[in-house]
Amino acid sequence: MKLANIKREWWKEAVVYQIYPRSFQDSNGDGIGDLRGIINRLDYIKSLGIDVVWLNPIYSSPNDDMGYDISDYRNIMEEFGSMEDFDELLAGMHQRGIKVVLDLVVNHTSDEHEWFKQSRSSRDNPYRDYYHWWPAEKGTPPTRWSFFDEQANAWKFDEQTNSYYLHYFAVKQPDLNWENPKVRAEIFNMMHYWFKKGIDGFRMDVITFISKHPDYPEFPKECYGSKMIDMYAQGPKLHDYLHEMNREVLQHYDVMTVAEGPGTHIDTVLDLVDEERQELNMNYHFDHQGIGVGERYIVNHDFQNLVKFKRVMSEWDAVFEHKGWNTTYLGNHDFPRMVTRWGNDSPAYRVPASKLLSTYLLTMRGTPYYYMGDEIAMANIKFDDINDYKDLMTINWYHLTKQEGGDLDVFMESHKLCGRDNARTPIQWDASKNAGFTTATPWIKVNSDYTQFNVATQDKDPESPLNYFKKLTQLRKDHLTLVYGAYQLLWPDHKELYAYTRSMDDIVILVLLNFSVKTLALELPQDLQNGSVLINNYPQFECHGNKIKLQGYQSIVLQI
Ligand code: NOJ
């Protein structure tokens, strides 16, 4: 790999920090995080050394799915503040050299969006074709599976016009009809509106699902249930629409785009992100998140299968060897806390495991997407009581399991590991009441471990996960090899060790990550000996010639 041959881009060199505004910082004492809360924390965000902030949806919404059900794309959610607050936030980020990426949720709207209110009012309303309707006189519509519906049915009968409407997600999230050129024009205009305000890109929610076959053919039997995801991601006009979006909107600005790509696979993803096709810049896949997790997030013995994890991540890296660009993430608002999911949240290993995972994210090829709170090693809250959950997904799946007479204990134990609310608990700022997140009752419980794990304490401790993360963002800036260098996996079948090199021009960087509590003894191959330590999550590094030892969850980066 030669730097001279690489097409450098700011979004390839960036570290993206994801903020879930509802849980970041409350400024007005209503228990809900808001834009002014983020404004008050701008200097903290800057201090992390990140380059881009992705904000989960901030638009008007009845919050059935926490903002992923938008009722007005051009207004700010009341609980989050006003458009003036947003403008101030954007200016504050830009003054600090941080770019801002918003969530683009255009597979569906809220049923409280004016378009849907019109659309459902009569069959001849001008907005009727903004959504997908199936007239009941044609019989029951072809089977479609819904992610969040209490009955798992994606068609909802609406009495007013004796028709069914389509909703891949919750019943309050009707799917937009992209076949209709007016819908596409509305969306493209809305995107221009935000780009003209100065935002720097979009993360595109389930963008792979936007194209639906107008006749809704029955899917093959083997694609029923959650396997429909793959069918949903292969809509006939997906790439026409994205190319049109690029031509009409994206190419007119210096912005970044990232697809949330359920149903994308290594053999098809380049259709989305090959530069020559002029669609999107990046995609994030779900293949690693699926390891050891079954239907309704029931966890099995493969949950932390490192060999599978390495295989998935390495196969994805290889796709982008010559074209397109990868992303790396371990957690976000839809997945558990990374230290619980991929590391070890027991008191003895939580700190090194968390630092190890940060090391992984910041030394892989592909833009890292880093989730807020991971920098202080936040862990899953693991609710015992279903009434503590706020996420409609866990709640609806619980009821579905109950109706079916399923095992609710297994369900609850699995959701302690995988439920989305684990990542949505408030940021732990300090050891004061409610972790300094709010003066009121927080909208979701604060993790009781906040007295030990919080920003204020870690800020003062040079060895904390927080200060380690800051070193890592600087390391990535100082070594372009970590951004662009070729990736090579070593010891692919090792069950505890994830090791790889990153190389560019005449530089080789070796990354050694012990994903276990065991002490690992290793012999380094000749060409990888005598490296100098760039970063180490332990105070020492045991190395005698080619023989090294890694302590439990030790991670070391060496320049050879
Ligand atoms: C993916 C989002 O990340 C998730 O939070 C949301 O529930 C669904 N898409 C539906 O918009």
XYZ file of C-alpha atoms and ligand atoms in Angstrom:
571
model
C 0.000 0.000 0.000
C 1.426 3.384 -1.016
C 0.052 6.654 0.305
C 0.806 8.278 -3.041
C -1.746 5.992 -4.723
C -4.526 6.609 -2.242
C -7.422 8.968 -2.748
C -7.443 10.798 0.562
C -10.775 12.120 1.888
C -11.596 13.920 5.148
C -14.299 11.402 5.980
C -11.862 8.521 5.602
C -9.468 10.137 8.077
C -12.182 11.147 10.546
C -13.195 9.555 13.825
C -16.974 9.797 14.183
C -18.452 10.215 17.668
C -22.121 9.319 17.958
C -24.374 11.283 20.288
C -27.801 9.998 21.299
C -29.149 13.410 22.324
C -31.884 12.091 24.591
C -29.274 10.624 26.927
C -26.346 13.020 26.601
C -27.097 16.008 28.861
C -30.317 17.589 30.094
C -30.109 21.387 30.377
C -33.660 22.383 31.344
C -34.523 19.928 34.090
C -37.132 17.800 32.317
C -35.169 14.552 32.548
C -34.497 14.441 28.798
C -31.196 15.299 27.122
C -31.387 18.257 24.732
C -29.451 20.391 22.243
C -28.464 22.984 24.823
C -27.070 20.160 26.920
C -24.811 19.259 23.997
C -23.854 22.931 23.550
C -22.823 23.033 27.218
C -20.547 20.043 26.619
C -18.889 21.195 23.396
C -15.484 21.592 24.999
C -15.665 18.050 26.333
C -16.537 16.749 22.870
C -13.646 18.700 21.374
C -11.257 17.359 24.035
C -11.854 13.802 22.817
C -10.002 14.526 19.590
C -12.858 13.323 17.384
C -13.634 14.952 14.033
C -17.306 14.342 13.285
C -20.384 14.129 15.484
C -23.344 12.069 14.324
C -26.556 13.062 16.091
C -29.414 10.586 16.277
C -32.707 12.143 15.057
C -33.446 15.569 16.489
C -36.583 16.312 14.448
C -40.178 16.695 15.652
C -41.459 13.317 16.689
C -44.045 11.710 18.951
C -41.152 9.442 20.025
C -42.805 6.108 19.538
C -39.375 4.902 18.357
C -37.310 7.612 20.061
C -37.155 10.027 17.144
C -37.040 7.461 14.329
C -40.702 8.336 13.754
C -40.542 11.856 12.344
C -43.584 14.101 12.170
C -41.782 17.150 10.709
C -38.405 16.961 8.985
C -37.802 20.707 9.172
C -38.382 21.263 12.868
C -36.660 20.316 16.081
C -38.230 17.941 18.601
C -39.808 20.028 21.357
C -37.985 18.199 24.163
C -34.664 18.876 22.421
C -35.097 22.643 21.968
C -35.493 24.972 18.999
C -34.023 25.643 15.586
C -32.046 28.513 17.161
C -30.483 25.988 19.513
C -29.596 23.810 16.551
C -27.996 26.716 14.684
C -25.955 27.558 17.765
C -24.930 23.940 18.174
C -23.822 23.680 14.562
C -21.855 26.928 14.781
C -20.244 25.791 18.061
C -19.151 22.510 16.507
C -17.796 24.218 13.407
C -15.884 26.780 15.479
C -14.135 23.836 17.110
C -13.390 22.161 13.792
C -15.961 19.400 14.297
C -18.297 18.384 11.504
C -21.936 17.471 12.116
C -23.807 14.582 10.558
C -27.564 14.184 11.019
C -29.733 11.112 10.784
C -31.798 10.852 7.603
C -34.860 8.725 8.296
C -36.701 8.420 5.010
C -37.811 4.819 4.742
C -40.752 5.840 6.908
C -42.282 8.787 8.756
C -44.441 8.989 11.837
C -48.159 8.396 11.341
C -48.443 11.897 12.817
C -46.621 13.446 9.843
C -48.935 15.732 7.863
C -48.299 13.657 4.713
C -49.646 10.540 6.396
C -52.596 12.312 7.984
C -53.591 13.469 4.490
C -52.771 10.142 2.911
C -54.970 8.099 5.223
C -57.896 10.561 5.008
C -59.269 9.361 1.642
C -58.315 7.235 -1.316
C -58.271 10.237 -3.642
C -56.277 12.583 -1.443
C -53.245 14.019 -3.331
C -50.969 12.515 -0.660
C -52.457 9.038 -0.968
C -49.510 7.701 -2.987
C -46.939 9.037 -0.550
C -47.301 5.727 1.311
C -47.932 2.075 0.463
C -51.630 1.138 0.550
C -53.338 -2.173 -0.195
C -57.127 -1.964 -0.765
C -58.931 -4.530 1.402
C -61.235 -5.601 -1.438
C -58.158 -7.253 -3.009
C -58.017 -9.610 -0.014
C -55.239 -10.008 2.555
C -52.007 -8.368 1.381
C -48.926 -10.522 0.612
C -46.989 -11.387 3.775
C -44.566 -8.786 5.016
C -42.768 -9.105 8.322
C -42.446 -6.168 10.723
C -39.561 -5.626 13.115
C -41.437 -3.950 15.930
C -45.096 -4.835 15.475
C -46.725 -6.634 18.377
C -48.064 -9.181 15.876
C -44.963 -9.034 13.620
C -47.262 -8.083 10.721
C -46.073 -5.188 8.541
C -49.546 -4.450 7.136
C -51.967 -2.510 9.323
C -55.652 -2.364 8.456
C -56.961 1.204 8.484
C -60.731 1.422 8.699
C -61.064 4.959 7.369
C -60.339 3.912 3.775
C -60.788 0.143 4.132
C -57.118 -0.416 3.243
C -53.904 -1.699 4.743
C -50.755 0.406 4.980
C -47.216 -0.934 5.064
C -44.902 -0.455 8.039
C -41.664 -2.446 8.204
C -41.137 -1.021 11.694
C -43.767 -0.038 14.301
C -47.385 0.566 13.468
C -46.769 4.298 13.953
C -43.989 4.238 11.318
C -45.670 3.952 7.887
C -43.267 3.363 4.977
C -42.877 6.093 2.384
C -43.536 5.226 -1.241
C -40.332 6.046 -3.139
C -41.981 5.000 -6.429
C -43.735 8.345 -6.275
C -41.478 11.064 -7.796
C -43.152 13.664 -5.559
C -41.943 11.804 -2.465
C -38.405 11.751 -3.792
C -38.571 15.460 -4.621
C -39.839 16.265 -1.100
C -36.987 14.285 0.449
C -34.327 15.792 -1.798
C -35.588 19.314 -1.038
C -35.479 18.561 2.658
C -31.888 17.346 2.304
C -30.968 20.591 0.506
C -32.582 22.507 3.370
C -30.215 20.925 5.914
C -27.142 21.085 3.697
C -27.788 24.793 3.100
C -27.803 25.239 6.858
C -24.298 23.812 6.760
C -24.505 20.253 8.037
C -21.740 17.961 6.838
C -23.515 14.742 6.014
C -26.163 12.172 6.722
C -26.267 8.764 8.336
C -29.082 7.130 6.393
C -31.446 5.033 8.449
C -32.309 1.608 6.913
C -31.686 3.189 3.544
C -31.375 -0.253 1.946
C -35.132 -0.763 2.468
C -36.509 2.223 0.540
C -37.369 0.456 -2.715
C -40.405 -1.828 -2.715
C -41.825 -3.754 -5.618
C -45.103 -1.977 -6.511
C -46.977 -5.321 -6.742
C -45.639 -6.641 -3.415
C -44.999 -10.184 -4.707
C -45.025 -13.017 -2.177
C -41.471 -13.734 -1.023
C -40.082 -17.267 -1.254
C -40.988 -19.389 1.776
C -37.375 -19.502 3.012
C -37.395 -15.701 3.325
C -40.113 -15.409 5.932
C -39.727 -13.803 9.338
C -36.546 -11.892 10.015
C -34.983 -13.473 6.921
C -37.055 -10.960 4.978
C -34.331 -8.428 5.757
C -32.374 -9.711 2.788
C -35.389 -9.322 0.503
C -36.120 -5.855 1.869
C -32.579 -4.800 1.020
C -32.917 -5.883 -2.606
C -35.690 -3.586 -3.745
C -35.622 -3.273 -7.532
C -34.906 0.461 -7.656
C -32.673 0.998 -4.623
C -29.642 1.949 -6.693
C -31.637 4.115 -9.119
C -32.946 6.113 -6.188
C -29.564 6.503 -4.524
C -27.925 7.512 -7.761
C -30.687 10.049 -8.297
C -30.174 11.331 -4.735
C -26.482 11.710 -5.451
C -27.121 13.575 -8.706
C -29.883 15.802 -7.315
C -28.374 16.546 -3.897
C -25.169 14.969 -2.623
C -22.763 15.835 -5.404
C -23.462 19.534 -4.872
C -21.843 19.573 -1.426
C -18.639 18.421 0.273
C -20.390 16.027 2.625
C -20.185 12.450 3.843
C -22.834 9.782 3.675
C -23.103 6.493 5.474
C -25.770 3.890 4.878
C -27.178 1.958 7.732
C -27.246 -1.195 5.660
C -29.278 -4.062 7.061
C -29.189 -6.825 4.459
C -25.919 -5.637 2.890
C -23.419 -8.404 2.286
C -19.814 -8.552 1.213
C -20.779 -9.533 -2.325
C -23.208 -6.633 -2.858
C -21.995 -3.738 -0.744
C -19.818 -2.216 -3.455
C -23.000 -1.474 -5.391
C -23.663 1.104 -2.680
C -20.214 2.545 -2.075
C -18.037 2.076 -5.150
C -17.097 5.719 -5.923
C -17.668 5.215 -9.631
C -21.317 4.387 -9.103
C -21.937 7.756 -7.423
C -24.244 6.648 -4.663
C -22.967 6.738 -1.057
C -19.550 6.922 0.662
C -19.806 4.260 3.346
C -22.051 1.555 4.739
C -22.274 -0.198 8.047
C -23.153 -3.854 8.175
C -24.651 -6.066 10.867
C -22.749 -9.298 10.340
C -20.670 -9.132 13.530
C -23.644 -7.996 15.608
C -25.491 -11.128 14.526
C -22.839 -13.498 15.919
C -24.415 -15.513 18.739
C -27.709 -13.605 18.601
C -30.877 -15.244 17.283
C -34.530 -14.289 16.744
C -35.747 -11.573 19.130
C -32.175 -11.193 20.335
C -32.019 -14.486 22.174
C -28.341 -15.036 22.885
C -26.524 -18.342 22.312
C -23.097 -19.812 23.091
C -21.476 -18.065 20.113
C -22.055 -14.613 21.605
C -18.354 -13.879 22.014
C -16.932 -16.238 19.400
C -13.717 -14.423 18.527
C -12.769 -16.629 15.593
C -16.080 -15.824 13.889
C -15.733 -12.159 14.769
C -12.252 -11.978 13.232
C -13.443 -13.775 10.119
C -16.372 -11.389 9.620
C -14.316 -8.258 10.194
C -11.492 -9.472 7.955
C -13.828 -10.465 5.125
C -15.431 -7.041 5.230
C -12.053 -5.322 5.201
C -11.008 -7.260 2.091
C -14.007 -5.983 0.110
C -12.617 -2.454 0.132
C -9.048 -3.281 -0.837
C -9.344 -1.351 -4.095
C -12.708 0.408 -4.083
C -15.148 1.975 -1.669
C -14.466 2.475 2.017
C -15.281 0.517 5.174
C -16.619 1.530 8.590
C -15.905 -0.031 11.970
C -18.200 0.062 14.976
C -18.817 -2.169 17.960
C -21.815 -0.501 19.522
C -24.398 2.172 18.957
C -27.888 3.070 20.203
C -29.238 -0.198 18.734
C -26.744 -2.561 20.317
C -25.415 -3.333 23.791
C -22.515 -1.487 25.366
C -19.340 -2.688 23.655
C -17.554 -3.684 26.854
C -20.425 -6.020 27.793
C -20.931 -7.331 24.260
C -17.361 -7.901 23.118
C -15.236 -7.499 26.225
C -15.740 -8.201 29.891
C -17.664 -5.947 32.267
C -16.594 -7.687 35.489
C -14.817 -5.370 37.956
C -11.429 -7.026 37.348
C -11.371 -6.588 33.561
C -13.773 -3.830 32.644
C -11.129 -1.121 32.326
C -8.561 -3.049 30.260
C -11.301 -4.683 28.150
C -12.813 -1.316 27.362
C -9.407 0.126 26.415
C -8.719 -2.917 24.254
C -11.950 -2.422 22.301
C -11.184 1.260 21.801
C -7.751 0.230 20.541
C -9.371 -2.118 18.057
C -11.753 0.528 16.729
C -9.029 3.138 16.336
C -6.489 0.865 14.650
C -8.670 -0.775 12.017
C -8.957 0.325 8.413
C -12.260 2.100 7.754
C -13.826 5.085 9.483
C -14.412 4.348 13.197
C -17.879 5.135 14.574
C -17.468 5.507 18.311
C -20.522 5.543 20.570
C -20.837 8.122 23.359
C -20.083 6.793 26.836
C -17.803 4.033 25.578
C -14.887 6.376 26.295
C -15.657 6.011 30.023
C -16.270 2.256 29.765
C -20.031 2.457 30.302
C -21.544 -1.023 30.591
C -25.004 -2.580 30.138
C -27.521 -1.654 32.838
C -29.146 -5.139 32.671
C -32.706 -4.371 33.783
C -34.415 -7.124 35.816
C -37.878 -5.703 35.302
C -39.600 -5.328 31.921
C -41.213 -2.133 33.263
C -37.807 -0.430 33.299
C -37.502 -0.755 29.524
C -38.514 2.189 27.331
C -37.688 0.640 23.962
C -40.731 -0.509 22.026
C -38.701 -3.303 20.471
C -37.945 -5.074 23.749
C -41.434 -4.320 25.090
C -43.287 -5.606 22.008
C -41.108 -8.690 21.691
C -41.700 -9.422 25.378
C -45.475 -9.349 24.811
C -45.187 -11.448 21.663
C -43.117 -14.028 23.566
C -45.651 -14.010 26.409
C -48.600 -14.493 24.029
C -46.835 -17.446 22.445
C -46.107 -18.979 25.856
C -42.346 -18.557 25.262
C -39.708 -18.570 27.982
C -39.748 -15.091 29.502
C -36.770 -15.773 31.768
C -34.610 -16.603 28.784
C -35.958 -13.500 27.053
C -35.133 -11.226 30.014
C -31.644 -12.705 30.459
C -30.899 -12.237 26.753
C -32.118 -8.652 26.753
C -29.814 -7.896 29.679
C -27.082 -8.664 27.188
C -28.629 -7.402 23.959
C -31.535 -5.029 24.633
C -31.124 -1.628 22.980
C -31.869 0.317 26.157
C -28.534 -0.847 27.586
C -26.862 1.692 25.326
C -29.432 4.404 25.948
C -28.910 5.084 29.645
C -27.670 8.619 30.415
C -24.037 9.618 30.175
C -22.395 9.510 33.576
C -20.840 12.941 33.993
C -19.980 12.919 37.692
C -20.788 11.300 41.038
C -23.627 13.687 41.929
C -27.311 12.682 41.842
C -28.391 11.207 38.483
C -24.745 11.268 37.417
C -25.000 14.973 36.616
C -27.231 14.163 33.646
C -30.354 15.865 34.969
C -31.817 17.491 38.070
C -35.171 15.807 37.404
C -36.120 12.147 37.146
C -34.269 10.873 34.086
C -36.431 9.485 31.224
C -34.638 6.163 31.642
C -32.748 4.918 34.699
C -29.135 5.921 35.185
C -26.746 2.991 35.659
C -26.027 2.743 39.396
C -22.304 2.262 38.712
C -22.018 5.997 37.920
C -20.260 6.777 41.190
C -17.269 4.759 39.940
C -17.534 5.277 36.201
C -17.980 8.918 35.295
C -16.313 11.642 33.256
C -15.221 13.848 36.186
C -13.334 11.037 37.938
C -11.748 9.750 34.767
C -10.728 13.179 33.609
C -8.385 13.446 36.607
C -6.908 9.985 36.233
C -4.184 9.787 33.551
C -4.699 6.001 33.283
C -8.477 6.159 32.803
C -10.319 4.804 29.756
C -11.210 8.413 28.922
C -7.605 9.607 28.776
C -6.603 6.451 26.944
C -9.241 7.148 24.289
C -7.849 10.658 23.797
C -4.396 9.148 23.241
C -5.861 6.804 20.658
C -7.529 9.538 18.615
C -4.186 11.354 18.584
C -2.365 8.157 17.614
C -4.634 7.669 14.607
C -3.983 11.282 13.560
C -0.226 10.825 13.916
C -0.121 7.588 11.902
C -1.867 7.643 8.557
C -0.876 3.983 8.304
C -3.674 3.302 10.811
C -6.151 4.961 8.456
C -5.040 3.730 5.052
C -2.514 0.944 5.624
C -3.188 -2.583 4.373
C -4.695 -4.898 6.976
C -3.426 -8.399 7.489
C -4.877 -10.818 10.001
C -2.417 -13.021 11.927
C -3.297 -16.269 13.757
C -6.848 -16.410 12.267
C -7.820 -19.501 14.290
C -6.551 -18.326 17.668
C -9.537 -18.311 20.034
C -8.317 -15.549 22.356
C -5.955 -13.403 20.346
C -6.883 -10.892 17.651
C -3.659 -9.752 15.984
C -3.072 -7.912 12.742
C -0.657 -5.658 10.966
C -1.324 -2.373 9.246
C 1.238 -1.423 6.644
C 1.853 1.406 4.263
C 4.971 2.502 2.380
C 7.797 1.154 4.581
C 5.877 1.330 7.867
C 4.457 -1.709 9.645
C 2.295 -1.446 12.743
C 1.450 -4.557 14.740
C -1.702 -4.686 16.865
C -2.021 -7.392 19.530
C -5.314 -7.770 21.387
C -5.914 -10.416 24.031
C -9.694 -10.889 24.095
C -9.572 -13.137 27.181
C -8.774 -13.241 30.882
C -5.918 -15.689 30.263
C -2.270 -14.719 30.091
C -1.181 -15.504 26.531
C 2.358 -16.490 25.622
C 3.274 -15.860 21.992
C 6.224 -16.146 19.687
C 6.383 -13.366 17.180
C 7.489 -14.130 13.624
C 10.925 -12.786 12.773
C 9.780 -9.865 10.672
C 7.552 -8.565 13.480
C 10.058 -8.440 16.328
C 11.719 -5.515 18.086
C 8.843 -3.109 17.675
C 8.548 0.027 19.734
C 5.405 0.464 21.793
C 3.001 3.116 20.488
C 0.311 2.433 23.068
C -0.292 -0.191 25.741
C -3.308 -0.531 28.042
C -1.164 -2.043 30.837
C 1.777 -0.400 32.604
C 4.162 -3.126 31.431
C 4.856 -5.228 28.375
C 6.626 -8.552 28.837
C 8.892 -9.138 25.875
C 12.089 -11.229 25.605
C 13.382 -11.457 22.075
C 10.611 -13.039 20.037
C 8.724 -14.232 23.143
C 5.996 -12.028 24.518
C 3.285 -12.322 27.141
C -0.060 -10.587 27.109
C -2.051 -10.185 30.341
C -5.847 -10.613 30.414
C -7.376 -8.096 27.978
C -4.016 -6.517 27.316
C -3.744 -4.591 24.036
C -0.503 -3.334 22.557
C 0.277 -1.440 19.396
C 3.866 -1.688 18.163
C 5.659 0.038 15.359
C 8.047 -2.444 13.793
C -32.502 1.874 12.711
C -32.343 2.806 13.872
O -30.991 2.880 14.215
C -33.219 2.267 14.958
O -32.977 2.882 16.197
C -34.645 2.419 14.515
O -35.498 1.834 15.471
C -34.895 1.757 13.157
N -33.832 1.988 12.223
C -36.165 2.259 12.534
O -36.003 3.583 12.114
